[in-house]
């Protein structure tokens, strides 16, 4: 297993060179098309001052990349923030923190209110991390916000930067296909994420994050939408070869991943998947929650 690490480092460097194309997360995030590659560059780690502010930012960075281990009370699965916001929240087209921080407060359809930056992070804690968000004024939230603030150094406030979010990948004409998705998964993803989407652990900690099952994002997370997962995947996976999948392959494999069970949507309405589907999933992009696939209703949730 240890042999992975250097390889991964190289792969990660390779993926930073990719220059994906469009924008517009049709979900909550509305971002304009970016024709050009992202131009904003967050500050280098070496530029961090050696004072109280620098210390707070370093704490925020640690929480961002090592979330599960450092915040066991707030995280209910096996994830870290940096599993979905790649290169420690720096990578363009991987919902970088510098694309996000200067854009809040902002209205979000998902909870129908104006969200502060802290609200937005709390959303990822509740759904993507399947956990209990820390209070907005907690030391951890302050540190995570300070890290994002610092990454956004010299970014304009309230201006969409190219590179924000996960660029939208439009649904192919013929939709998506589970069988083809399974094939892509076996050939290009299973080697890292496991045959059953279970990820890989070394000494009890994930070195490859799970894609479904009890330690994955829950049914309320943005990634459960096939369109959002396809966008993430097309621009960020396979790790080190981002942009190599066709739109069709990205949609097919996203559908395959999101047809598997994962922790229940914490907003579950009266214990009913159907009521929850109607209230929260009927107009939430393309998703399988509460739908029948091969005779089985998807969205029952995993136990534990
Ligand atoms: C399972 C993947 C996943 C994990 C883990 C995750 N996020 Fe996210 N995050 C997303 C997705 C997907 C979006 C896009 C929002 C949407 O479309 O709903 C997002 C959006 C965001 C945004 C807003 C981006 C913008 O441009 O407005 C912030 C800020 C954010 N996440 C922070 C975090 C933090 C901090 C953590 C760790 C506590 C975290 N995320 C963990 C998937 C994840
Ligand atoms: C070389 C190993 C590798 C390959 C191959 C790979 N991934 Fe990943 N993937 C990772 C790693 C590592 C992360 C987390 C990134 C980080 O923490 O910096 C990740 C993150 C993800 C995530 C978001 C985090 C989560 O667990 O939900 C998804 C979704 C994903 N990969 C899907 C795919 C798909 C689909 C494929 C195949 C097309 C694929 N990956 C191929 C290593 C890989």
mmCIF file of C-alpha atoms and ligand atoms in Angstrom:
data_model
loop_
_atom_site.group_PDB
_atom_site.id
_atom_site.type_symbol
_atom_site.label_atom_id
_atom_site.label_comp_id
_atom_site.label_asym_id
_atom_site.label_seq_id
_atom_site.Cartn_x
_atom_site.Cartn_y
_atom_site.Cartn_z
ATOM 1 C CA UNK A 1 0.000 0.000 0.000
ATOM 2 C CA UNK A 2 2.740 2.449 0.905
ATOM 3 C CA UNK A 3 3.980 2.300 -2.661
ATOM 4 C CA UNK A 4 0.877 4.272 -3.602
ATOM 5 C CA UNK A 5 1.904 7.484 -2.049
ATOM 6 C CA UNK A 6 4.686 8.694 -4.379
ATOM 7 C CA UNK A 7 2.700 7.603 -7.422
ATOM 8 C CA UNK A 8 -0.271 9.548 -6.157
ATOM 9 C CA UNK A 9 1.773 12.631 -5.628
ATOM 10 C CA UNK A 10 2.906 12.522 -9.224
ATOM 11 C CA UNK A 11 -0.597 11.894 -10.442
ATOM 12 C CA UNK A 12 -1.931 14.782 -8.408
ATOM 13 C CA UNK A 13 0.622 17.101 -9.945
ATOM 14 C CA UNK A 14 -0.386 15.924 -13.402
ATOM 15 C CA UNK A 15 -4.032 16.692 -12.801
ATOM 16 C CA UNK A 16 -3.309 20.298 -11.919
ATOM 17 C CA UNK A 17 -2.401 20.849 -15.561
ATOM 18 C CA UNK A 18 -5.813 19.956 -16.916
ATOM 19 C CA UNK A 19 -7.840 22.829 -18.313
ATOM 20 C CA UNK A 20 -11.528 21.982 -18.300
ATOM 21 C CA UNK A 21 -14.023 24.143 -20.086
ATOM 22 C CA UNK A 22 -17.462 25.172 -19.001
ATOM 23 C CA UNK A 23 -19.177 26.201 -15.785
ATOM 24 C CA UNK A 24 -22.628 26.104 -14.285
ATOM 25 C CA UNK A 25 -23.555 23.747 -11.564
ATOM 26 C CA UNK A 26 -27.241 23.546 -12.375
ATOM 27 C CA UNK A 27 -27.897 22.801 -8.723
ATOM 28 C CA UNK A 28 -27.448 25.457 -6.091
ATOM 29 C CA UNK A 29 -24.319 26.985 -7.412
ATOM 30 C CA UNK A 30 -24.924 29.174 -10.442
ATOM 31 C CA UNK A 31 -21.685 29.987 -12.162
ATOM 32 C CA UNK A 32 -21.134 31.474 -15.624
ATOM 33 C CA UNK A 33 -19.299 29.557 -18.364
ATOM 34 C CA UNK A 34 -15.537 29.844 -18.139
ATOM 35 C CA UNK A 35 -14.040 29.701 -21.605
ATOM 36 C CA UNK A 36 -10.504 30.215 -20.393
ATOM 37 C CA UNK A 37 -8.608 28.237 -17.807
ATOM 38 C CA UNK A 38 -8.756 29.659 -14.310
ATOM 39 C CA UNK A 39 -6.253 32.433 -13.728
ATOM 40 C CA UNK A 40 -6.519 33.084 -10.030
ATOM 41 C CA UNK A 41 -3.628 31.686 -8.016
ATOM 42 C CA UNK A 42 -4.001 31.333 -4.254
ATOM 43 C CA UNK A 43 -0.936 32.223 -2.179
ATOM 44 C CA UNK A 44 1.779 29.619 -1.643
ATOM 45 C CA UNK A 45 2.075 27.995 1.745
ATOM 46 C CA UNK A 46 5.426 29.693 2.321
ATOM 47 C CA UNK A 47 3.721 33.084 2.226
ATOM 48 C CA UNK A 48 1.873 32.390 5.452
ATOM 49 C CA UNK A 49 3.035 34.777 8.159
ATOM 50 C CA UNK A 50 4.539 33.394 11.339
ATOM 51 C CA UNK A 51 2.079 35.016 13.711
ATOM 52 C CA UNK A 52 -1.332 34.404 15.313
ATOM 53 C CA UNK A 53 -3.104 34.725 11.970
ATOM 54 C CA UNK A 54 -0.743 32.251 10.313
ATOM 55 C CA UNK A 55 -1.329 29.832 13.151
ATOM 56 C CA UNK A 56 -5.110 30.029 12.747
ATOM 57 C CA UNK A 57 -4.833 29.449 9.000
ATOM 58 C CA UNK A 58 -2.591 26.419 9.592
ATOM 59 C CA UNK A 59 -5.173 25.026 11.982
ATOM 60 C CA UNK A 60 -7.874 25.528 9.354
ATOM 61 C CA UNK A 61 -5.731 23.790 6.758
ATOM 62 C CA UNK A 62 -5.220 20.807 9.075
ATOM 63 C CA UNK A 63 -8.968 20.517 9.670
ATOM 64 C CA UNK A 64 -9.622 20.721 5.934
ATOM 65 C CA UNK A 65 -7.307 17.855 4.965
ATOM 66 C CA UNK A 66 -7.658 15.676 8.064
ATOM 67 C CA UNK A 67 -11.278 16.376 8.967
ATOM 68 C CA UNK A 68 -12.434 12.940 9.994
ATOM 69 C CA UNK A 69 -9.576 12.298 12.369
ATOM 70 C CA UNK A 70 -9.480 15.762 13.937
ATOM 71 C CA UNK A 71 -13.242 16.298 14.186
ATOM 72 C CA UNK A 72 -14.743 12.906 15.036
ATOM 73 C CA UNK A 73 -17.800 14.504 16.655
ATOM 74 C CA UNK A 74 -18.651 16.480 13.536
ATOM 75 C CA UNK A 75 -17.915 13.840 10.877
ATOM 76 C CA UNK A 76 -20.132 10.772 10.546
ATOM 77 C CA UNK A 77 -18.394 9.048 7.633
ATOM 78 C CA UNK A 78 -14.866 8.461 6.331
ATOM 79 C CA UNK A 79 -14.421 11.743 4.480
ATOM 80 C CA UNK A 80 -12.192 14.798 4.579
ATOM 81 C CA UNK A 81 -13.062 18.128 2.971
ATOM 82 C CA UNK A 82 -10.088 17.710 0.631
ATOM 83 C CA UNK A 83 -11.499 14.457 -0.810
ATOM 84 C CA UNK A 84 -13.912 16.488 -2.942
ATOM 85 C CA UNK A 85 -12.189 19.885 -2.912
ATOM 86 C CA UNK A 86 -8.909 18.684 -4.375
ATOM 87 C CA UNK A 87 -5.371 19.887 -3.786
ATOM 88 C CA UNK A 88 -6.329 21.059 -0.291
ATOM 89 C CA UNK A 89 -9.152 23.234 -1.577
ATOM 90 C CA UNK A 90 -6.896 24.977 -4.087
ATOM 91 C CA UNK A 91 -7.660 23.265 -7.378
ATOM 92 C CA UNK A 92 -9.639 25.130 -10.018
ATOM 93 C CA UNK A 93 -12.802 23.325 -11.173
ATOM 94 C CA UNK A 94 -12.800 21.310 -7.981
ATOM 95 C CA UNK A 95 -14.904 23.832 -6.049
ATOM 96 C CA UNK A 96 -11.827 25.629 -4.681
ATOM 97 C CA UNK A 97 -12.229 27.638 -1.495
ATOM 98 C CA UNK A 98 -10.903 30.787 -3.198
ATOM 99 C CA UNK A 99 -13.795 30.572 -5.663
ATOM 100 C CA UNK A 100 -16.283 30.251 -2.824
ATOM 101 C CA UNK A 101 -15.236 32.446 0.059
ATOM 102 C CA UNK A 102 -15.592 35.839 -1.687
ATOM 103 C CA UNK A 103 -19.103 34.869 -2.896
ATOM 104 C CA UNK A 104 -20.848 34.734 0.472
ATOM 105 C CA UNK A 105 -23.331 35.659 1.915
ATOM 106 C CA UNK A 106 -25.512 34.281 -0.893
ATOM 107 C CA UNK A 107 -29.007 32.910 -1.342
ATOM 108 C CA UNK A 108 -29.313 29.111 -1.718
ATOM 109 C CA UNK A 109 -32.348 27.320 -3.029
ATOM 110 C CA UNK A 110 -31.408 24.205 -1.035
ATOM 111 C CA UNK A 111 -32.311 25.773 2.330
ATOM 112 C CA UNK A 112 -34.193 28.797 0.986
ATOM 113 C CA UNK A 113 -32.249 31.455 2.836
ATOM 114 C CA UNK A 114 -29.289 33.729 2.518
ATOM 115 C CA UNK A 115 -26.298 31.638 3.595
ATOM 116 C CA UNK A 116 -23.176 32.935 5.234
ATOM 117 C CA UNK A 117 -19.907 31.187 4.480
ATOM 118 C CA UNK A 118 -20.264 29.335 7.798
ATOM 119 C CA UNK A 119 -23.756 28.156 6.800
ATOM 120 C CA UNK A 120 -22.304 26.818 3.571
ATOM 121 C CA UNK A 121 -19.596 24.831 5.337
ATOM 122 C CA UNK A 122 -22.161 23.530 7.806
ATOM 123 C CA UNK A 123 -24.103 22.203 4.818
ATOM 124 C CA UNK A 124 -21.104 20.145 3.716
ATOM 125 C CA UNK A 125 -20.713 18.848 7.285
ATOM 126 C CA UNK A 126 -24.334 17.741 7.449
ATOM 127 C CA UNK A 127 -24.517 16.079 4.038
ATOM 128 C CA UNK A 128 -21.126 15.474 2.417
ATOM 129 C CA UNK A 129 -19.588 14.503 5.768
ATOM 130 C CA UNK A 130 -22.810 12.936 7.055
ATOM 131 C CA UNK A 131 -22.190 14.619 10.380
ATOM 132 C CA UNK A 132 -23.170 17.239 12.934
ATOM 133 C CA UNK A 133 -21.964 20.702 11.931
ATOM 134 C CA UNK A 134 -19.982 22.562 14.577
ATOM 135 C CA UNK A 135 -21.479 25.883 15.729
ATOM 136 C CA UNK A 136 -20.842 28.871 13.479
ATOM 137 C CA UNK A 137 -18.774 30.587 16.188
ATOM 138 C CA UNK A 138 -16.796 27.466 17.191
ATOM 139 C CA UNK A 139 -12.979 27.560 16.992
ATOM 140 C CA UNK A 140 -13.027 24.954 14.205
ATOM 141 C CA UNK A 141 -15.398 26.930 12.007
ATOM 142 C CA UNK A 142 -13.333 30.041 12.614
ATOM 143 C CA UNK A 143 -10.178 28.179 11.564
ATOM 144 C CA UNK A 144 -11.804 26.683 8.440
ATOM 145 C CA UNK A 145 -13.081 30.134 7.433
ATOM 146 C CA UNK A 146 -9.658 31.696 8.060
ATOM 147 C CA UNK A 147 -8.082 29.097 5.767
ATOM 148 C CA UNK A 148 -10.547 29.931 2.981
ATOM 149 C CA UNK A 149 -10.097 33.651 3.575
ATOM 150 C CA UNK A 150 -6.349 33.280 3.222
ATOM 151 C CA UNK A 151 -6.608 31.169 0.043
ATOM 152 C CA UNK A 152 -8.731 34.021 -1.350
ATOM 153 C CA UNK A 153 -6.034 36.637 -0.768
ATOM 154 C CA UNK A 154 -6.340 39.337 -3.457
ATOM 155 C CA UNK A 155 -9.485 37.785 -4.961
ATOM 156 C CA UNK A 156 -12.216 40.329 -5.663
ATOM 157 C CA UNK A 157 -15.339 40.139 -3.499
ATOM 158 C CA UNK A 158 -18.621 39.200 -5.158
ATOM 159 C CA UNK A 159 -17.067 38.449 -8.563
ATOM 160 C CA UNK A 160 -17.317 34.936 -10.039
ATOM 161 C CA UNK A 161 -13.791 33.740 -10.691
ATOM 162 C CA UNK A 162 -13.147 31.278 -13.511
ATOM 163 C CA UNK A 163 -12.447 27.958 -11.838
ATOM 164 C CA UNK A 164 -15.201 28.195 -9.226
ATOM 165 C CA UNK A 165 -17.306 25.099 -8.581
ATOM 166 C CA UNK A 166 -17.424 21.947 -10.675
ATOM 167 C CA UNK A 167 -18.004 22.888 -14.316
ATOM 168 C CA UNK A 168 -21.318 21.580 -15.588
ATOM 169 C CA UNK A 169 -21.195 18.575 -17.912
ATOM 170 C CA UNK A 170 -24.476 18.509 -19.839
ATOM 171 C CA UNK A 171 -26.422 15.252 -19.849
ATOM 172 C CA UNK A 172 -25.719 13.308 -23.054
ATOM 173 C CA UNK A 173 -28.614 12.909 -25.514
ATOM 174 C CA UNK A 174 -29.171 9.275 -24.692
ATOM 175 C CA UNK A 175 -29.061 9.803 -20.921
ATOM 176 C CA UNK A 176 -26.935 7.358 -18.943
ATOM 177 C CA UNK A 177 -26.496 3.627 -18.629
ATOM 178 C CA UNK A 178 -25.672 1.620 -15.493
ATOM 179 C CA UNK A 179 -24.025 -1.268 -17.322
ATOM 180 C CA UNK A 180 -21.658 0.988 -19.198
ATOM 181 C CA UNK A 181 -21.032 2.858 -15.944
ATOM 182 C CA UNK A 182 -20.149 -0.373 -14.191
ATOM 183 C CA UNK A 183 -17.693 -1.129 -16.987
ATOM 184 C CA UNK A 184 -15.989 2.264 -16.666
ATOM 185 C CA UNK A 185 -15.898 1.777 -12.909
ATOM 186 C CA UNK A 186 -14.227 -1.631 -13.155
ATOM 187 C CA UNK A 187 -11.651 -0.476 -15.663
ATOM 188 C CA UNK A 188 -10.755 2.956 -14.336
ATOM 189 C CA UNK A 189 -11.872 3.457 -10.751
ATOM 190 C CA UNK A 190 -11.950 0.183 -8.828
ATOM 191 C CA UNK A 191 -8.163 0.001 -8.613
ATOM 192 C CA UNK A 192 -8.231 2.911 -6.179
ATOM 193 C CA UNK A 193 -11.794 3.061 -4.837
ATOM 194 C CA UNK A 194 -12.264 -0.731 -4.460
ATOM 195 C CA UNK A 195 -14.488 -3.272 -6.227
ATOM 196 C CA UNK A 196 -17.418 -2.333 -4.017
ATOM 197 C CA UNK A 197 -16.794 1.401 -3.787
ATOM 198 C CA UNK A 198 -15.481 0.854 -0.286
ATOM 199 C CA UNK A 199 -12.240 2.828 -0.678
ATOM 200 C CA UNK A 200 -8.951 1.688 0.871
ATOM 201 C CA UNK A 201 -7.600 2.011 4.364
ATOM 202 C CA UNK A 202 -4.092 1.962 5.784
ATOM 203 C CA UNK A 203 -3.757 1.610 9.554
ATOM 204 C CA UNK A 204 -7.457 2.245 10.007
ATOM 205 C CA UNK A 205 -7.562 5.499 8.008
ATOM 206 C CA UNK A 206 -8.805 5.929 4.465
ATOM 207 C CA UNK A 207 -6.115 6.597 1.886
ATOM 208 C CA UNK A 208 -8.657 6.199 -0.923
ATOM 209 C CA UNK A 209 -12.094 7.560 -0.107
ATOM 210 C CA UNK A 210 -15.213 5.377 -0.381
ATOM 211 C CA UNK A 211 -17.788 6.165 -3.069
ATOM 212 C CA UNK A 212 -20.768 4.421 -1.560
ATOM 213 C CA UNK A 213 -21.735 2.550 1.617
ATOM 214 C CA UNK A 214 -21.841 3.750 5.216
ATOM 215 C CA UNK A 215 -18.649 5.825 5.120
ATOM 216 C CA UNK A 216 -19.572 7.799 2.014
ATOM 217 C CA UNK A 217 -21.532 11.064 1.513
ATOM 218 C CA UNK A 218 -25.215 10.793 2.373
ATOM 219 C CA UNK A 219 -28.364 11.027 0.245
ATOM 220 C CA UNK A 220 -28.682 14.751 0.919
ATOM 221 C CA UNK A 221 -25.199 15.636 -0.383
ATOM 222 C CA UNK A 222 -24.649 17.552 -3.616
ATOM 223 C CA UNK A 223 -22.591 14.628 -4.923
ATOM 224 C CA UNK A 224 -25.659 12.318 -4.854
ATOM 225 C CA UNK A 225 -26.924 14.174 -7.920
ATOM 226 C CA UNK A 226 -25.727 12.363 -11.024
ATOM 227 C CA UNK A 227 -25.141 15.681 -12.785
ATOM 228 C CA UNK A 228 -22.941 17.009 -9.962
ATOM 229 C CA UNK A 229 -20.993 13.749 -9.632
ATOM 230 C CA UNK A 230 -20.514 13.652 -13.421
ATOM 231 C CA UNK A 231 -19.125 17.197 -13.309
ATOM 232 C CA UNK A 232 -16.777 16.393 -10.449
ATOM 233 C CA UNK A 233 -15.641 13.158 -12.090
ATOM 234 C CA UNK A 234 -15.131 14.563 -15.576
ATOM 235 C CA UNK A 235 -12.893 17.346 -14.278
ATOM 236 C CA UNK A 236 -11.107 15.543 -11.447
ATOM 237 C CA UNK A 237 -11.067 11.768 -11.989
ATOM 238 C CA UNK A 238 -9.464 9.351 -12.530
ATOM 239 C CA UNK A 239 -6.989 11.073 -10.237
ATOM 240 C CA UNK A 240 -4.079 12.296 -12.375
ATOM 241 C CA UNK A 241 -6.012 11.819 -15.636
ATOM 242 C CA UNK A 242 -8.710 14.418 -15.255
ATOM 243 C CA UNK A 243 -10.547 15.312 -18.450
ATOM 244 C CA UNK A 244 -9.798 11.928 -20.025
ATOM 245 C CA UNK A 245 -13.337 10.534 -19.722
ATOM 246 C CA UNK A 246 -15.976 11.453 -22.288
ATOM 247 C CA UNK A 247 -19.110 13.252 -21.016
ATOM 248 C CA UNK A 248 -20.942 9.986 -21.594
ATOM 249 C CA UNK A 249 -18.491 7.972 -19.506
ATOM 250 C CA UNK A 250 -18.625 10.560 -16.713
ATOM 251 C CA UNK A 251 -22.438 10.381 -16.612
ATOM 252 C CA UNK A 252 -22.509 6.588 -16.848
ATOM 253 C CA UNK A 253 -20.056 6.059 -14.007
ATOM 254 C CA UNK A 254 -21.686 8.796 -11.893
ATOM 255 C CA UNK A 255 -25.014 6.996 -12.294
ATOM 256 C CA UNK A 256 -23.416 3.678 -11.366
ATOM 257 C CA UNK A 257 -21.928 5.148 -8.179
ATOM 258 C CA UNK A 258 -25.160 6.906 -7.214
ATOM 259 C CA UNK A 259 -27.355 3.878 -7.711
ATOM 260 C CA UNK A 260 -25.720 2.336 -4.626
ATOM 261 C CA UNK A 261 -26.861 2.789 -1.048
ATOM 262 C CA UNK A 262 -25.319 5.338 1.285
ATOM 263 C CA UNK A 263 -26.354 6.969 4.578
ATOM 264 C CA UNK A 264 -29.921 8.249 4.697
ATOM 265 C CA UNK A 265 -30.822 11.876 3.968
ATOM 266 C CA UNK A 266 -30.832 13.472 7.443
ATOM 267 C CA UNK A 267 -33.885 15.514 6.394
ATOM 268 C CA UNK A 268 -35.921 12.289 6.099
ATOM 269 C CA UNK A 269 -39.618 13.263 6.307
ATOM 270 C CA UNK A 270 -41.709 11.097 8.677
ATOM 271 C CA UNK A 271 -39.558 8.065 7.981
ATOM 272 C CA UNK A 272 -40.733 8.030 4.376
ATOM 273 C CA UNK A 273 -38.398 7.867 1.392
ATOM 274 C CA UNK A 274 -41.303 8.823 -0.874
ATOM 275 C CA UNK A 275 -42.200 11.947 1.131
ATOM 276 C CA UNK A 276 -38.530 12.900 1.315
ATOM 277 C CA UNK A 277 -38.201 12.423 -2.427
ATOM 278 C CA UNK A 278 -41.152 14.705 -3.095
ATOM 279 C CA UNK A 279 -39.975 17.387 -0.703
ATOM 280 C CA UNK A 280 -36.228 17.458 -1.369
ATOM 281 C CA UNK A 281 -35.309 15.431 -4.435
ATOM 282 C CA UNK A 282 -38.009 15.975 -7.047
ATOM 283 C CA UNK A 283 -36.377 19.187 -8.295
ATOM 284 C CA UNK A 284 -32.795 18.558 -7.275
ATOM 285 C CA UNK A 285 -30.934 17.971 -10.518
ATOM 286 C CA UNK A 286 -30.772 14.395 -11.814
ATOM 287 C CA UNK A 287 -30.895 11.890 -8.955
ATOM 288 C CA UNK A 288 -32.132 8.401 -8.152
ATOM 289 C CA UNK A 289 -33.336 8.978 -4.588
ATOM 290 C CA UNK A 290 -36.731 7.321 -4.145
ATOM 291 C CA UNK A 291 -36.687 5.912 -7.687
ATOM 292 C CA UNK A 292 -37.091 2.262 -8.534
ATOM 293 C CA UNK A 293 -34.076 0.639 -10.158
ATOM 294 C CA UNK A 294 -34.437 -3.009 -11.160
ATOM 295 C CA UNK A 295 -37.435 -3.308 -8.890
ATOM 296 C CA UNK A 296 -35.759 -1.868 -5.791
ATOM 297 C CA UNK A 297 -36.438 1.586 -4.338
ATOM 298 C CA UNK A 298 -33.162 3.490 -4.045
ATOM 299 C CA UNK A 299 -32.579 5.691 -0.970
ATOM 300 C CA UNK A 300 -33.303 3.291 1.893
ATOM 301 C CA UNK A 301 -29.997 4.332 3.456
ATOM 302 C CA UNK A 302 -27.280 2.166 4.946
ATOM 303 C CA UNK A 303 -27.475 1.167 8.569
ATOM 304 C CA UNK A 304 -24.801 2.074 11.084
HETATM 305 C C1 LIG B 1 -18.457 14.216 -0.833
HETATM 306 C C2 LIG B 1 -17.848 15.389 -1.377
HETATM 307 C C3 LIG B 1 -17.692 16.625 -0.516
HETATM 308 C C4 LIG B 1 -17.073 16.742 0.701
HETATM 309 C C5 LIG B 1 -16.451 15.637 1.506
HETATM 310 C C6 LIG B 1 -17.132 18.136 1.058
HETATM 311 N N1 LIG B 1 -17.766 18.840 0.088
HETATM 312 FE FE1 LIG B 1 -17.967 20.856 0.006
HETATM 313 N N2 LIG B 1 -19.033 20.676 -1.734
HETATM 314 C C7 LIG B 1 -19.294 19.488 -2.381
HETATM 315 C C8 LIG B 1 -20.137 19.738 -3.529
HETATM 316 C C9 LIG B 1 -20.653 18.699 -4.517
HETATM 317 C C10 LIG B 1 -20.352 21.130 -3.565
HETATM 318 C C11 LIG B 1 -21.128 21.887 -4.613
HETATM 319 C C12 LIG B 1 -22.380 22.399 -4.047
HETATM 320 C C13 LIG B 1 -23.643 21.875 -4.616
HETATM 321 O O1 LIG B 1 -23.764 21.807 -5.813
HETATM 322 O O2 LIG B 1 -24.539 21.560 -3.809
HETATM 323 C C14 LIG B 1 -19.646 21.686 -2.412
HETATM 324 C C15 LIG B 1 -19.590 23.042 -2.087
HETATM 325 C C16 LIG B 1 -18.828 23.584 -1.075
HETATM 326 C C17 LIG B 1 -18.649 24.992 -0.841
HETATM 327 C C18 LIG B 1 -19.240 26.100 -1.686
HETATM 328 C C19 LIG B 1 -18.502 26.252 -2.975
HETATM 329 C C20 LIG B 1 -18.880 27.496 -3.731
HETATM 330 O O3 LIG B 1 -18.177 27.800 -4.714
HETATM 331 O O4 LIG B 1 -19.833 28.163 -3.366
HETATM 332 C C21 LIG B 1 -17.827 25.127 0.248
HETATM 333 C C22 LIG B 1 -17.334 26.417 0.859
HETATM 334 C C23 LIG B 1 -17.511 23.797 0.698
HETATM 335 N N3 LIG B 1 -18.123 22.890 -0.120
HETATM 336 C C24 LIG B 1 -16.711 23.503 1.791
HETATM 337 C C25 LIG B 1 -16.508 22.222 2.283
HETATM 338 C C26 LIG B 1 -15.832 21.949 3.541
HETATM 339 C C27 LIG B 1 -15.220 22.978 4.452
HETATM 340 C C28 LIG B 1 -15.855 20.593 3.684
HETATM 341 C C29 LIG B 1 -15.367 19.774 4.862
HETATM 342 C C30 LIG B 1 -15.965 20.109 6.145
HETATM 343 C C31 LIG B 1 -16.502 20.024 2.506
HETATM 344 N N4 LIG B 1 -16.902 21.050 1.707
HETATM 345 C C32 LIG B 1 -16.643 18.672 2.250
HETATM 346 C C33 LIG B 1 -18.816 18.253 -2.048
HETATM 347 C C34 LIG B 1 -18.128 17.962 -0.885
HETATM 348 C C1 LIG B 2 -5.201 6.708 -8.737
HETATM 349 C C2 LIG B 2 -6.284 6.473 -7.811
HETATM 350 C C3 LIG B 2 -7.679 6.927 -8.232
HETATM 351 C C4 LIG B 2 -8.366 6.561 -9.360
HETATM 352 C C5 LIG B 2 -7.910 5.660 -10.508
HETATM 353 C C6 LIG B 2 -9.668 7.178 -9.243
HETATM 354 N N1 LIG B 2 -9.752 7.905 -8.098
HETATM 355 FE FE1 LIG B 2 -11.363 8.959 -7.414
HETATM 356 N N2 LIG B 2 -10.266 9.679 -5.883
HETATM 357 C C7 LIG B 2 -8.981 9.272 -5.563
HETATM 358 C C8 LIG B 2 -8.534 10.007 -4.405
HETATM 359 C C9 LIG B 2 -7.191 9.853 -3.719
HETATM 360 C C10 LIG B 2 -9.585 10.884 -4.067
HETATM 361 C C11 LIG B 2 -9.564 11.909 -2.953
HETATM 362 C C12 LIG B 2 -8.690 13.075 -3.364
HETATM 363 C C13 LIG B 2 -7.939 13.718 -2.249
HETATM 364 O O1 LIG B 2 -8.230 13.454 -1.085
HETATM 365 O O2 LIG B 2 -7.018 14.511 -2.555
HETATM 366 C C14 LIG B 2 -10.669 10.610 -4.988
HETATM 367 C C15 LIG B 2 -11.913 11.206 -4.932
HETATM 368 C C16 LIG B 2 -13.027 10.798 -5.662
HETATM 369 C C17 LIG B 2 -14.380 11.236 -5.436
HETATM 370 C C18 LIG B 2 -14.863 12.220 -4.381
HETATM 371 C C19 LIG B 2 -14.696 11.705 -3.003
HETATM 372 C C20 LIG B 2 -15.619 10.579 -2.630
HETATM 373 O O3 LIG B 2 -15.126 9.575 -2.070
HETATM 374 O O4 LIG B 2 -16.829 10.657 -2.868
HETATM 375 C C21 LIG B 2 -15.164 10.618 -6.378
HETATM 376 C C22 LIG B 2 -16.657 10.744 -6.550
HETATM 377 C C23 LIG B 2 -14.287 9.812 -7.197
HETATM 378 N N3 LIG B 2 -12.999 9.938 -6.723
HETATM 379 C C24 LIG B 2 -14.679 9.051 -8.275
HETATM 380 C C25 LIG B 2 -13.805 8.370 -9.114
HETATM 381 C C26 LIG B 2 -14.205 7.713 -10.339
HETATM 382 C C27 LIG B 2 -15.618 7.671 -10.882
HETATM 383 C C28 LIG B 2 -13.087 7.170 -10.877
HETATM 384 C C29 LIG B 2 -12.954 6.407 -12.173
HETATM 385 C C30 LIG B 2 -13.395 7.096 -13.379
HETATM 386 C C31 LIG B 2 -11.986 7.455 -9.981
HETATM 387 N N4 LIG B 2 -12.460 8.200 -8.924
HETATM 388 C C32 LIG B 2 -10.679 7.029 -10.172
HETATM 389 C C33 LIG B 2 -8.222 8.343 -6.233
HETATM 390 C C34 LIG B 2 -8.554 7.773 -7.444
#
